[in-house]
mmCIF file of the C-alpha atoms, coordinates in Angstrom:
data_MODEL
# 
_entry.id   MODEL 
# 
loop_
_atom_site.group_PDB 
_atom_site.id 
_atom_site.type_symbol 
_atom_site.label_atom_id 
_atom_site.label_alt_id 
_atom_site.label_comp_id 
_atom_site.label_asym_id 
_atom_site.label_entity_id 
_atom_site.label_seq_id 
_atom_site.pdbx_PDB_ins_code 
_atom_site.Cartn_x 
_atom_site.Cartn_y 
_atom_site.Cartn_z 
_atom_site.occupancy 
_atom_site.B_iso_or_equiv 
_atom_site.pdbx_formal_charge 
_atom_site.auth_seq_id 
_atom_site.auth_comp_id 
_atom_site.auth_asym_id 
_atom_site.auth_atom_id 
_atom_site.pdbx_PDB_model_num 
ATOM 1   C CA . GLU A 1 1   ? 11.073  -10.148 61.239  1.00 0.00 ? 1   GLU A CA 1 
ATOM 2   C CA . ALA A 1 2   ? 9.284   -12.714 58.968  1.00 0.00 ? 2   ALA A CA 1 
ATOM 3   C CA . LYS A 1 3   ? 6.590   -10.345 58.268  1.00 0.00 ? 3   LYS A CA 1 
ATOM 4   C CA . GLU A 1 4   ? 9.554   -8.105  57.881  1.00 0.00 ? 4   GLU A CA 1 
ATOM 5   C CA . ASN A 1 5   ? 10.776  -10.180 54.967  1.00 0.00 ? 5   ASN A CA 1 
ATOM 6   C CA . LEU A 1 6   ? 7.195   -11.001 53.782  1.00 0.00 ? 6   LEU A CA 1 
ATOM 7   C CA . ASN A 1 7   ? 6.851   -7.258  53.540  1.00 0.00 ? 7   ASN A CA 1 
ATOM 8   C CA . GLU A 1 8   ? 10.105  -6.399  51.611  1.00 0.00 ? 8   GLU A CA 1 
ATOM 9   C CA . ALA A 1 9   ? 9.482   -9.660  49.417  1.00 0.00 ? 9   ALA A CA 1 
ATOM 10  C CA . GLU A 1 10  ? 5.916   -8.028  48.613  1.00 0.00 ? 10  GLU A CA 1 
ATOM 11  C CA . GLN A 1 11  ? 7.197   -4.657  48.129  1.00 0.00 ? 11  GLN A CA 1 
ATOM 12  C CA . ASP A 1 12  ? 9.886   -5.793  45.450  1.00 0.00 ? 12  ASP A CA 1 
ATOM 13  C CA . TYR A 1 13  ? 7.627   -8.004  43.644  1.00 0.00 ? 13  TYR A CA 1 
ATOM 14  C CA . ASN A 1 14  ? 5.258   -4.766  43.544  1.00 0.00 ? 14  ASN A CA 1 
ATOM 15  C CA . ALA A 1 15  ? 8.315   -2.712  42.316  1.00 0.00 ? 15  ALA A CA 1 
ATOM 16  C CA . ASP A 1 16  ? 9.265   -5.490  39.701  1.00 0.00 ? 16  ASP A CA 1 
ATOM 17  C CA . ILE A 1 17  ? 5.571   -5.522  38.613  1.00 0.00 ? 17  ILE A CA 1 
ATOM 18  C CA . GLU A 1 18  ? 5.390   -1.992  38.502  1.00 0.00 ? 18  GLU A CA 1 
ATOM 19  C CA . LYS A 1 19  ? 8.875   -1.326  36.868  1.00 0.00 ? 19  LYS A CA 1 
ATOM 20  C CA . PHE A 1 20  ? 7.774   -4.115  33.900  1.00 0.00 ? 20  PHE A CA 1 
ATOM 21  C CA . ARG A 1 21  ? 4.005   -2.436  33.424  1.00 0.00 ? 21  ARG A CA 1 
ATOM 22  C CA . ILE A 1 22  ? 6.019   1.248   32.612  1.00 0.00 ? 22  ILE A CA 1 
ATOM 23  C CA . GLU A 1 23  ? 8.160   -0.316  30.787  1.00 0.00 ? 23  GLU A CA 1 
ATOM 24  C CA . THR A 1 24  ? 5.340   -2.414  28.934  1.00 0.00 ? 24  THR A CA 1 
ATOM 25  C CA . ASP A 1 25  ? 3.291   0.774   28.573  1.00 0.00 ? 25  ASP A CA 1 
ATOM 26  C CA . GLU A 1 26  ? 6.598   2.331   26.936  1.00 0.00 ? 26  GLU A CA 1 
ATOM 27  C CA . LYS A 1 27  ? 7.043   -0.545  24.722  1.00 0.00 ? 27  LYS A CA 1 
ATOM 28  C CA . ILE A 1 28  ? 3.380   -0.057  23.621  1.00 0.00 ? 28  ILE A CA 1 
ATOM 29  C CA . ALA A 1 29  ? 3.734   3.646   22.776  1.00 0.00 ? 29  ALA A CA 1 
ATOM 30  C CA . GLU A 1 30  ? 6.909   3.109   20.804  1.00 0.00 ? 30  GLU A CA 1 
ATOM 31  C CA . ASN A 1 31  ? 5.040   0.403   18.929  1.00 0.00 ? 31  ASN A CA 1 
ATOM 32  C CA . LYS A 1 32  ? 2.264   3.001   17.945  1.00 0.00 ? 32  LYS A CA 1 
ATOM 33  C CA . LYS A 1 33  ? 4.465   5.407   17.028  1.00 0.00 ? 33  LYS A CA 1 
ATOM 34  C CA . GLY A 1 34  ? 6.437   2.907   14.743  1.00 0.00 ? 34  GLY A CA 1 
ATOM 35  C CA . ARG A 1 35  ? 3.177   2.312   13.332  1.00 0.00 ? 35  ARG A CA 1 
ATOM 36  C CA . GLU A 1 36  ? 2.424   6.108   12.424  1.00 0.00 ? 36  GLU A CA 1 
ATOM 37  C CA . PRO A 1 37  ? 4.913   6.231   9.282   1.00 0.00 ? 37  PRO A CA 1 
ATOM 38  C CA . LEU A 1 38  ? 3.459   3.002   7.876   1.00 0.00 ? 38  LEU A CA 1 
ATOM 39  C CA . GLU A 1 39  ? 0.227   3.957   7.931   1.00 0.00 ? 39  GLU A CA 1 
ATOM 40  C CA . LEU A 1 40  ? 1.246   7.117   6.443   1.00 0.00 ? 40  LEU A CA 1 
ATOM 41  C CA . ASP A 1 41  ? 3.280   5.309   3.328   1.00 0.00 ? 41  ASP A CA 1 
ATOM 42  C CA . TRP A 1 42  ? -0.089  3.002   3.046   1.00 0.00 ? 42  TRP A CA 1 
ATOM 43  C CA . ILE A 1 43  ? -1.787  5.668   2.594   1.00 0.00 ? 43  ILE A CA 1 
ATOM 44  C CA . ARG A 1 44  ? 0.686   7.087   -0.197  1.00 0.00 ? 44  ARG A CA 1 
ATOM 45  C CA . LEU A 1 45  ? 1.147   3.784   -1.594  1.00 0.00 ? 45  LEU A CA 1 
ATOM 46  C CA . ASN A 1 46  ? -2.781  3.568   -2.190  1.00 0.00 ? 46  ASN A CA 1 
ATOM 47  C CA . GLU A 1 47  ? -2.899  6.847   -3.744  1.00 0.00 ? 47  GLU A CA 1 
ATOM 48  C CA . LYS A 1 48  ? -0.015  5.988   -6.332  1.00 0.00 ? 48  LYS A CA 1 
ATOM 49  C CA . LYS A 1 49  ? -1.710  2.903   -7.012  1.00 0.00 ? 49  LYS A CA 1 
ATOM 50  C CA . LYS A 1 50  ? -5.178  4.878   -7.935  1.00 0.00 ? 50  LYS A CA 1 
ATOM 51  C CA . GLN A 1 51  ? -3.230  7.674   -9.814  1.00 0.00 ? 51  GLN A CA 1 
ATOM 52  C CA . ILE A 1 52  ? -1.664  4.568   -11.867 1.00 0.00 ? 52  ILE A CA 1 
ATOM 53  C CA . LEU A 1 53  ? -5.027  2.874   -12.302 1.00 0.00 ? 53  LEU A CA 1 
ATOM 54  C CA . GLU A 1 54  ? -6.630  6.125   -13.547 1.00 0.00 ? 54  GLU A CA 1 
ATOM 55  C CA . LEU A 1 55  ? -3.585  6.368   -15.660 1.00 0.00 ? 55  LEU A CA 1 
ATOM 56  C CA . LEU A 1 56  ? -4.087  2.535   -17.043 1.00 0.00 ? 56  LEU A CA 1 
ATOM 57  C CA . THR A 1 57  ? -8.106  3.503   -17.722 1.00 0.00 ? 57  THR A CA 1 
ATOM 58  C CA . GLN A 1 58  ? -7.289  6.667   -19.693 1.00 0.00 ? 58  GLN A CA 1 
ATOM 59  C CA . ALA A 1 59  ? -4.588  4.343   -21.764 1.00 0.00 ? 59  ALA A CA 1 
ATOM 60  C CA . THR A 1 60  ? -7.189  1.822   -22.465 1.00 0.00 ? 60  THR A CA 1 
ATOM 61  C CA . GLN A 1 61  ? -9.754  4.692   -23.672 1.00 0.00 ? 61  GLN A CA 1 
ATOM 62  C CA . LYS A 1 62  ? -7.241  6.140   -25.986 1.00 0.00 ? 62  LYS A CA 1 
ATOM 63  C CA . THR A 1 63  ? -6.707  2.602   -27.442 1.00 0.00 ? 63  THR A CA 1 
ATOM 64  C CA . GLN A 1 64  ? -10.068 2.495   -28.113 1.00 0.00 ? 64  GLN A CA 1 
ATOM 65  C CA . THR A 1 65  ? -10.434 5.923   -29.540 1.00 0.00 ? 65  THR A CA 1 
ATOM 66  C CA . LEU A 1 66  ? -7.147  5.214   -32.094 1.00 0.00 ? 66  LEU A CA 1 
ATOM 67  C CA . THR A 1 67  ? -8.642  1.579   -33.228 1.00 0.00 ? 67  THR A CA 1 
ATOM 68  C CA . THR A 1 68  ? -11.847 3.104   -33.846 1.00 0.00 ? 68  THR A CA 1 
ATOM 69  C CA . GLU A 1 69  ? -9.992  5.947   -36.021 1.00 0.00 ? 69  GLU A CA 1 
ATOM 70  C CA . LYS A 1 70  ? -7.867  3.269   -37.509 1.00 0.00 ? 70  LYS A CA 1 
ATOM 71  C CA . LYS A 1 71  ? -10.731 1.604   -38.511 1.00 0.00 ? 71  LYS A CA 1 
ATOM 72  C CA . HIS A 1 72  ? -12.391 4.730   -40.260 1.00 0.00 ? 72  HIS A CA 1 
ATOM 73  C CA . LEU A 1 73  ? -8.963  5.586   -42.006 1.00 0.00 ? 73  LEU A CA 1 
ATOM 74  C CA . GLU A 1 74  ? -8.829  1.858   -43.127 1.00 0.00 ? 74  GLU A CA 1 
ATOM 75  C CA . GLU A 1 75  ? -12.063 2.279   -44.910 1.00 0.00 ? 75  GLU A CA 1 
ATOM 76  C CA . LYS A 1 76  ? -11.358 5.390   -46.384 1.00 0.00 ? 76  LYS A CA 1 
ATOM 77  C CA . GLU A 1 77  ? -8.034  4.514   -47.580 1.00 0.00 ? 77  GLU A CA 1 
ATOM 78  C CA . ALA A 1 78  ? -9.626  1.168   -49.297 1.00 0.00 ? 78  ALA A CA 1 
ATOM 79  C CA . SER A 1 79  ? -12.391 3.109   -50.634 1.00 0.00 ? 79  SER A CA 1 
ATOM 80  C CA . ALA A 1 80  ? -10.166 6.082   -52.179 1.00 0.00 ? 80  ALA A CA 1 
ATOM 81  C CA . GLN A 1 81  ? -9.888  6.756   -55.960 1.00 0.00 ? 81  GLN A CA 1 
ATOM 82  C CA . ASP A 1 82  ? -7.062  9.469   -55.469 1.00 0.00 ? 82  ASP A CA 1 
ATOM 83  C CA . SER A 1 83  ? -3.680  8.048   -54.734 1.00 0.00 ? 83  SER A CA 1 
ATOM 84  C CA . THR A 1 84  ? -3.015  11.443  -52.953 1.00 0.00 ? 84  THR A CA 1 
ATOM 85  C CA . ILE A 1 85  ? -6.163  10.909  -50.482 1.00 0.00 ? 85  ILE A CA 1 
ATOM 86  C CA . ARG A 1 86  ? -4.911  7.020   -50.251 1.00 0.00 ? 86  ARG A CA 1 
ATOM 87  C CA . HIS A 1 87  ? -1.353  8.282   -49.155 1.00 0.00 ? 87  HIS A CA 1 
ATOM 88  C CA . THR A 1 88  ? -2.487  10.880  -46.807 1.00 0.00 ? 88  THR A CA 1 
ATOM 89  C CA . THR A 1 89  ? -4.794  8.489   -45.063 1.00 0.00 ? 89  THR A CA 1 
ATOM 90  C CA . GLU A 1 90  ? -2.093  5.894   -45.096 1.00 0.00 ? 90  GLU A CA 1 
ATOM 91  C CA . ASN A 1 91  ? 0.314   7.972   -42.930 1.00 0.00 ? 91  ASN A CA 1 
ATOM 92  C CA . ALA A 1 92  ? -2.242  9.342   -40.677 1.00 0.00 ? 92  ALA A CA 1 
ATOM 93  C CA . ARG A 1 93  ? -3.042  5.559   -40.224 1.00 0.00 ? 93  ARG A CA 1 
ATOM 94  C CA . TRP A 1 94  ? 0.550   4.671   -39.820 1.00 0.00 ? 94  TRP A CA 1 
ATOM 95  C CA . GLU A 1 95  ? 0.980   7.506   -37.065 1.00 0.00 ? 95  GLU A CA 1 
ATOM 96  C CA . ILE A 1 96  ? -2.393  6.292   -35.384 1.00 0.00 ? 96  ILE A CA 1 
ATOM 97  C CA . GLU A 1 97  ? -0.143  2.734   -35.345 1.00 0.00 ? 97  GLU A CA 1 
ATOM 98  C CA . LYS A 1 98  ? 2.744   4.148   -33.677 1.00 0.00 ? 98  LYS A CA 1 
ATOM 99  C CA . GLN A 1 99  ? 0.568   6.138   -30.976 1.00 0.00 ? 99  GLN A CA 1 
ATOM 100 C CA . LYS A 1 100 ? -1.273  2.621   -30.042 1.00 0.00 ? 100 LYS A CA 1 
ATOM 101 C CA . LYS A 1 101 ? 2.602   0.867   -30.111 1.00 0.00 ? 101 LYS A CA 1 
ATOM 102 C CA . ASP A 1 102 ? 3.681   4.063   -27.665 1.00 0.00 ? 102 ASP A CA 1 
ATOM 103 C CA . LEU A 1 103 ? 0.142   3.576   -25.300 1.00 0.00 ? 103 LEU A CA 1 
ATOM 104 C CA . GLU A 1 104 ? 0.922   0.236   -25.320 1.00 0.00 ? 104 GLU A CA 1 
ATOM 105 C CA . ILE A 1 105 ? 4.428   0.800   -24.102 1.00 0.00 ? 105 ILE A CA 1 
ATOM 106 C CA . SER A 1 106 ? 3.086   3.101   -21.709 1.00 0.00 ? 106 SER A CA 1 
ATOM 107 C CA . TYR A 1 107 ? 0.656   0.850   -20.500 1.00 0.00 ? 107 TYR A CA 1 
ATOM 108 C CA . LEU A 1 108 ? 2.619   -2.404  -19.969 1.00 0.00 ? 108 LEU A CA 1 
ATOM 109 C CA . GLU A 1 109 ? 5.337   0.256   -17.614 1.00 0.00 ? 109 GLU A CA 1 
ATOM 110 C CA . GLN A 1 110 ? 1.975   1.463   -15.744 1.00 0.00 ? 110 GLN A CA 1 
ATOM 111 C CA . LYS A 1 111 ? 1.136   -2.237  -14.929 1.00 0.00 ? 111 LYS A CA 1 
ATOM 112 C CA . LYS A 1 112 ? 4.917   -3.035  -14.095 1.00 0.00 ? 112 LYS A CA 1 
ATOM 113 C CA . ASN A 1 113 ? 4.405   0.147   -11.779 1.00 0.00 ? 113 ASN A CA 1 
ATOM 114 C CA . ILE A 1 114 ? 1.402   -0.926  -10.247 1.00 0.00 ? 114 ILE A CA 1 
ATOM 115 C CA . GLU A 1 115 ? 2.705   -4.727  -9.256  1.00 0.00 ? 115 GLU A CA 1 
ATOM 116 C CA . ALA A 1 116 ? 5.874   -2.705  -7.897  1.00 0.00 ? 116 ALA A CA 1 
ATOM 117 C CA . THR A 1 117 ? 3.286   -0.846  -5.791  1.00 0.00 ? 117 THR A CA 1 
ATOM 118 C CA . GLU A 1 118 ? 0.959   -3.647  -4.716  1.00 0.00 ? 118 GLU A CA 1 
ATOM 119 C CA . LYS A 1 119 ? 4.155   -5.650  -3.415  1.00 0.00 ? 119 LYS A CA 1 
ATOM 120 C CA . GLU A 1 120 ? 5.345   -2.575  -1.479  1.00 0.00 ? 120 GLU A CA 1 
ATOM 121 C CA . ILE A 1 121 ? 1.655   -2.163  -0.109  1.00 0.00 ? 121 ILE A CA 1 
ATOM 122 C CA . ALA A 1 122 ? 1.804   -5.987  0.839   1.00 0.00 ? 122 ALA A CA 1 
ATOM 123 C CA . THR A 1 123 ? 4.674   -5.783  2.570   1.00 0.00 ? 123 THR A CA 1 
ATOM 124 C CA . LEU A 1 124 ? 3.665   -2.661  4.639   1.00 0.00 ? 124 LEU A CA 1 
ATOM 125 C CA . THR A 1 125 ? 0.727   -4.457  5.235   1.00 0.00 ? 125 THR A CA 1 
ATOM 126 C CA . GLU A 1 126 ? 2.474   -7.456  6.792   1.00 0.00 ? 126 GLU A CA 1 
ATOM 127 C CA . THR A 1 127 ? 4.994   -5.106  8.763   1.00 0.00 ? 127 THR A CA 1 
ATOM 128 C CA . TYR A 1 128 ? 1.705   -3.373  10.193  1.00 0.00 ? 128 TYR A CA 1 
ATOM 129 C CA . ARG A 1 129 ? -0.058  -6.587  11.075  1.00 0.00 ? 129 ARG A CA 1 
ATOM 130 C CA . LYS A 1 130 ? 2.908   -7.487  13.059  1.00 0.00 ? 130 LYS A CA 1 
ATOM 131 C CA . LEU A 1 131 ? 3.457   -4.237  14.864  1.00 0.00 ? 131 LEU A CA 1 
ATOM 132 C CA . LEU A 1 132 ? -0.308  -4.552  15.771  1.00 0.00 ? 132 LEU A CA 1 
ATOM 133 C CA . GLN A 1 133 ? -0.503  -7.925  16.760  1.00 0.00 ? 133 GLN A CA 1 
ATOM 134 C CA . ASN A 1 134 ? 2.787   -7.087  19.235  1.00 0.00 ? 134 ASN A CA 1 
ATOM 135 C CA . GLU A 1 135 ? 0.987   -4.137  20.698  1.00 0.00 ? 135 GLU A CA 1 
ATOM 136 C CA . LEU A 1 136 ? -1.910  -6.678  21.351  1.00 0.00 ? 136 LEU A CA 1 
ATOM 137 C CA . ALA A 1 137 ? -0.022  -8.941  22.610  1.00 0.00 ? 137 ALA A CA 1 
ATOM 138 C CA . MET A 1 138 ? 1.640   -6.420  25.160  1.00 0.00 ? 138 MET A CA 1 
ATOM 139 C CA . GLY A 1 139 ? -1.714  -4.718  25.837  1.00 0.00 ? 139 GLY A CA 1 
ATOM 140 C CA . LYS A 1 140 ? -2.743  -8.209  26.962  1.00 0.00 ? 140 LYS A CA 1 
ATOM 141 C CA . GLU A 1 141 ? 0.081   -8.757  28.955  1.00 0.00 ? 141 GLU A CA 1 
ATOM 142 C CA . LEU A 1 142 ? -0.271  -5.109  30.338  1.00 0.00 ? 142 LEU A CA 1 
ATOM 143 C CA . ALA A 1 143 ? -4.076  -5.980  31.604  1.00 0.00 ? 143 ALA A CA 1 
ATOM 144 C CA . ARG A 1 144 ? -2.879  -9.452  33.337  1.00 0.00 ? 144 ARG A CA 1 
ATOM 145 C CA . ILE A 1 145 ? -0.297  -7.431  35.164  1.00 0.00 ? 145 ILE A CA 1 
ATOM 146 C CA . ARG A 1 146 ? -2.868  -4.933  36.393  1.00 0.00 ? 146 ARG A CA 1 
ATOM 147 C CA . GLU A 1 147 ? -5.368  -7.456  37.102  1.00 0.00 ? 147 GLU A CA 1 
ATOM 148 C CA . ASP A 1 148 ? -2.555  -8.879  39.289  1.00 0.00 ? 148 ASP A CA 1 
ATOM 149 C CA . LEU A 1 149 ? -1.936  -5.487  40.779  1.00 0.00 ? 149 LEU A CA 1 
ATOM 150 C CA . ILE A 1 150 ? -5.239  -5.017  41.806  1.00 0.00 ? 150 ILE A CA 1 
ATOM 151 C CA . HIS A 1 151 ? -5.541  -8.718  43.416  1.00 0.00 ? 151 HIS A CA 1 
ATOM 152 C CA . LEU A 1 152 ? -2.709  -8.117  45.662  1.00 0.00 ? 152 LEU A CA 1 
ATOM 153 C CA . PRO A 1 153 ? -2.889  -8.422  49.549  1.00 0.00 ? 153 PRO A CA 1 
# 
């Protein structure tokens, strides 16, 4: 009878371990599934960041071009003998200054966008890292359980 009780206890233990193994496998699968949307969001956000950086580069280049144009107009305006040419040149210079101001406003908005995107990426990365650490811990526990199952009498 003691042997029967021992066999029954072993079977119960084995059943509990098997149940825990199955539950852990399911949690790992669920965890992996939870990482997938994070991975897709990370890709989307990095693409968005790349596009914003491209806009910033274009704005910087355009600002440099406008600065050069403005300098040429200032020189032309300063050397102009005819008041009509001076007036036309001055108006063109003002237009360039307006364009530069608009670019600066746009540039600052894009800088804010990139900062917000980088914050989103950082938050996403931290969430992903936690899920991955959790998954690794569950994997180690599962490996330990499997090892226990192998060494059962």
